[in-house]
mmCIF file of C-alpha atoms in Angstrom:
data_model
loop_
_atom_site.group_PDB
_atom_site.id
_atom_site.type_symbol
_atom_site.label_atom_id
_atom_site.label_comp_id
_atom_site.label_asym_id
_atom_site.label_seq_id
_atom_site.Cartn_x
_atom_site.Cartn_y
_atom_site.Cartn_z
ATOM 1 C CA GLY A 1 0.000 0.000 0.000
ATOM 2 C CA GLU A 2 0.842 3.632 -0.283
ATOM 3 C CA TRP A 3 -0.009 6.622 1.841
ATOM 4 C CA CYS A 4 0.388 10.384 1.630
ATOM 5 C CA SER A 5 3.667 10.971 3.440
ATOM 6 C CA PRO A 6 4.939 14.411 4.461
ATOM 7 C CA ALA A 7 6.803 15.996 1.545
ATOM 8 C CA LEU A 8 10.526 16.734 1.612
ATOM 9 C CA ALA A 9 10.811 19.534 -0.936
ATOM 10 C CA GLY A 10 11.326 22.941 0.629
ATOM 11 C CA GLU A 11 9.484 22.998 3.920
ATOM 12 C CA PHE A 12 8.128 19.808 5.467
ATOM 13 C CA THR A 13 4.412 19.709 4.821
ATOM 14 C CA THR A 14 1.452 17.480 4.060
ATOM 15 C CA ARG A 15 -0.021 20.079 1.692
ATOM 16 C CA PRO A 16 0.811 18.585 -0.702
ATOM 17 C CA GLY A 17 2.239 15.361 0.616
ATOM 18 C CA VAL A 18 3.875 12.722 -1.521
ATOM 19 C CA CYS A 19 2.715 9.170 -2.278
ATOM 20 C CA PHE A 20 5.084 6.812 -0.517
ATOM 21 C CA ASP A 21 5.242 3.152 0.452
ATOM 22 C CA CYS A 22 3.649 2.191 3.765
ATOM 23 C CA TRP A 23 6.913 1.199 5.460
ATOM 24 C CA SER A 24 7.398 4.852 6.329
ATOM 25 C CA ALA A 25 3.942 5.155 7.913
ATOM 26 C CA LYS A 26 4.775 2.275 10.253
ATOM 27 C CA MET A 27 8.192 3.758 11.021
ATOM 28 C CA PHE A 28 6.666 7.192 11.762
ATOM 29 C CA HIS A 29 3.965 5.649 13.956
ATOM 30 C CA ASP A 30 6.329 3.413 15.912
ATOM 31 C CA ALA A 31 8.874 6.190 16.438
ATOM 32 C CA ARG A 32 6.320 8.815 17.425
ATOM 33 C CA PHE A 33 4.023 6.731 19.641
ATOM 34 C CA LEU A 34 5.917 3.577 20.661
ATOM 35 C CA ASN A 35 9.304 5.156 21.433
ATOM 36 C CA ALA A 36 11.086 3.384 18.574
ATOM 37 C CA SER A 37 13.923 5.148 16.794
ATOM 38 C CA TYR A 38 13.469 7.279 13.703
ATOM 39 C CA GLU A 39 15.304 6.402 10.554
ATOM 40 C CA THR A 40 17.873 9.156 10.207
ATOM 41 C CA TYR A 41 19.328 8.658 6.761
ATOM 42 C CA PRO A 42 18.932 10.022 4.145
ATOM 43 C CA ASP A 43 15.963 12.144 5.237
ATOM 44 C CA PRO A 44 15.162 13.973 8.501
ATOM 45 C CA TYR A 45 12.156 11.824 9.401
ATOM 46 C CA GLU A 46 11.691 13.253 12.890
ATOM 47 C CA LEU A 47 11.198 16.761 11.472
ATOM 48 C CA MET A 48 8.801 15.363 8.887
ATOM 49 C CA ALA A 49 6.761 13.673 11.641
ATOM 50 C CA GLU A 50 6.545 16.907 13.613
ATOM 51 C CA ALA A 51 5.351 18.774 10.523
ATOM 52 C CA ALA A 52 2.678 16.156 9.795
ATOM 53 C CA GLY A 53 1.266 16.044 13.302
ATOM 54 C CA ASP A 54 -0.002 13.178 15.431
ATOM 55 C CA GLU A 55 -3.443 12.872 13.817
ATOM 56 C CA TRP A 56 -1.944 12.626 10.324
ATOM 57 C CA LEU A 57 0.492 9.922 11.415
ATOM 58 C CA LEU A 58 -2.210 7.923 13.208
ATOM 59 C CA GLU A 59 -4.510 8.037 10.181
ATOM 60 C CA GLY A 60 -1.645 7.071 7.872
ATOM 61 C CA ALA A 61 -0.687 4.099 10.044
ATOM 62 C CA GLN A 62 -4.328 2.985 10.235
ATOM 63 C CA HIS A 63 -4.722 3.272 6.457
ATOM 64 C CA CYS A 64 -1.554 1.290 5.846
ATOM 65 C CA SER A 65 -2.414 -1.442 8.344
ATOM 66 C CA THR A 66 -5.565 -2.175 6.329
ATOM 67 C CA THR A 67 -4.231 -1.711 2.788
ATOM 68 C CA ASP A 68 -0.579 -2.815 2.786
ATOM 69 C CA ARG A 69 -0.348 -6.306 1.285
ATOM 70 C CA MET A 70 3.456 -6.599 1.219
ATOM 71 C CA PRO A 71 4.874 -4.725 4.222
ATOM 72 C CA ASP A 72 8.511 -5.483 3.428
ATOM 73 C CA ARG A 73 8.338 -4.637 -0.278
ATOM 74 C CA CYS A 74 7.278 -1.714 -2.428
ATOM 75 C CA ASP A 75 3.753 -2.724 -3.510
ATOM 76 C CA HIS A 76 3.755 -0.410 -6.524
ATOM 77 C CA LEU A 77 6.987 -1.875 -7.903
ATOM 78 C CA VAL A 78 5.916 -5.479 -7.321
ATOM 79 C CA ARG A 79 2.566 -4.880 -9.051
ATOM 80 C CA ALA A 80 4.286 -3.178 -11.985
ATOM 81 C CA LEU A 81 6.732 -6.080 -12.407
ATOM 82 C CA ARG A 82 3.921 -8.631 -12.251
ATOM 83 C CA ASN A 83 1.930 -6.730 -14.876
ATOM 84 C CA MET A 84 4.778 -6.545 -17.401
ATOM 85 C CA SER A 85 3.832 -8.196 -20.665
ATOM 86 C CA PRO A 86 6.253 -10.495 -22.514
ATOM 87 C CA LEU A 87 6.685 -7.767 -25.133
ATOM 88 C CA ASN A 88 7.785 -5.291 -22.440
ATOM 89 C CA ILE A 89 10.354 -7.801 -21.189
ATOM 90 C CA VAL A 90 11.698 -8.389 -24.727
ATOM 91 C CA VAL A 91 12.012 -4.624 -25.272
ATOM 92 C CA LEU A 92 13.768 -4.207 -21.906
ATOM 93 C CA ILE A 93 16.282 -6.975 -22.639
ATOM 94 C CA GLY A 94 16.839 -5.749 -26.212
ATOM 95 C CA THR A 95 17.456 -2.194 -25.029
ATOM 96 C CA ALA A 96 19.885 -3.399 -22.366
ATOM 97 C CA PHE A 97 21.765 -5.411 -24.999
ATOM 98 C CA LEU A 98 21.939 -2.424 -27.378
ATOM 99 C CA ILE A 99 23.356 -0.262 -24.606
ATOM 100 C CA VAL A 100 25.866 -2.787 -23.241
ATOM 101 C CA ALA A 101 27.189 -4.222 -26.553
ATOM 102 C CA PRO A 102 29.092 -1.092 -27.690
ATOM 103 C CA ILE A 103 30.549 -0.637 -24.206
ATOM 104 C CA LEU A 104 31.874 -4.203 -24.216
ATOM 105 C CA ASP A 105 33.285 -3.669 -27.711
ATOM 106 C CA ASP A 106 35.153 -0.561 -26.516
ATOM 107 C CA ILE A 107 36.544 -2.470 -23.529
ATOM 108 C CA ASP A 108 37.726 -5.248 -25.849
ATOM 109 C CA ASP A 109 39.449 -2.722 -28.147
ATOM 110 C CA ALA A 110 41.171 -1.061 -25.186
ATOM 111 C CA LEU A 111 42.452 -4.396 -23.833
ATOM 112 C CA GLU A 112 43.695 -5.388 -27.278
ATOM 113 C CA LEU A 113 45.573 -2.094 -27.632
ATOM 114 C CA GLU A 114 47.060 -2.502 -24.152
ATOM 115 C CA MET A 115 48.295 -6.030 -24.971
ATOM 116 C CA PHE A 116 49.785 -4.819 -28.259
ATOM 117 C CA THR A 117 51.531 -1.877 -26.576
ATOM 118 C CA THR A 118 52.878 -4.040 -23.743
ATOM 119 C CA THR A 119 54.208 -6.642 -26.173
ATOM 120 C CA ARG A 120 55.905 -4.013 -28.357
ATOM 121 C CA THR A 121 57.478 -2.121 -25.454
ATOM 122 C CA ASP A 122 58.878 -5.336 -23.911
ATOM 123 C CA HIS A 123 61.099 -5.804 -26.994
ATOM 124 C CA LEU A 124 62.443 -2.236 -27.129
ATOM 125 C CA PRO A 125 66.085 -1.781 -26.132
ATOM 126 C CA ASP A 126 66.731 -0.055 -22.804
#
């Protein structure tokens, strides 16, 4: 599930918030009300919780406890991966191949040039 988390851009606010995975709602709730620790990296979650307020955090945790199907995974990403068609997968693999092939060719050329240069310089007189 997702919930409307406090936004990070500029000032911390819930107007507008940002759609975010429910793991953060549980973390905010547990830290604020159950004396657990806030995550501290990379975002200042404690300041975000203060900006959102207790009622917002309680409602977010309640919403997530009823809607989150995969608490340890990003539901949106899992659903998107499950809904990929075979054509999408073929396009993804083809694109990856078209990007990686020239890079590997350049690496091969560089190694070949290095071997040639090393071989030639080994036979030069001191």
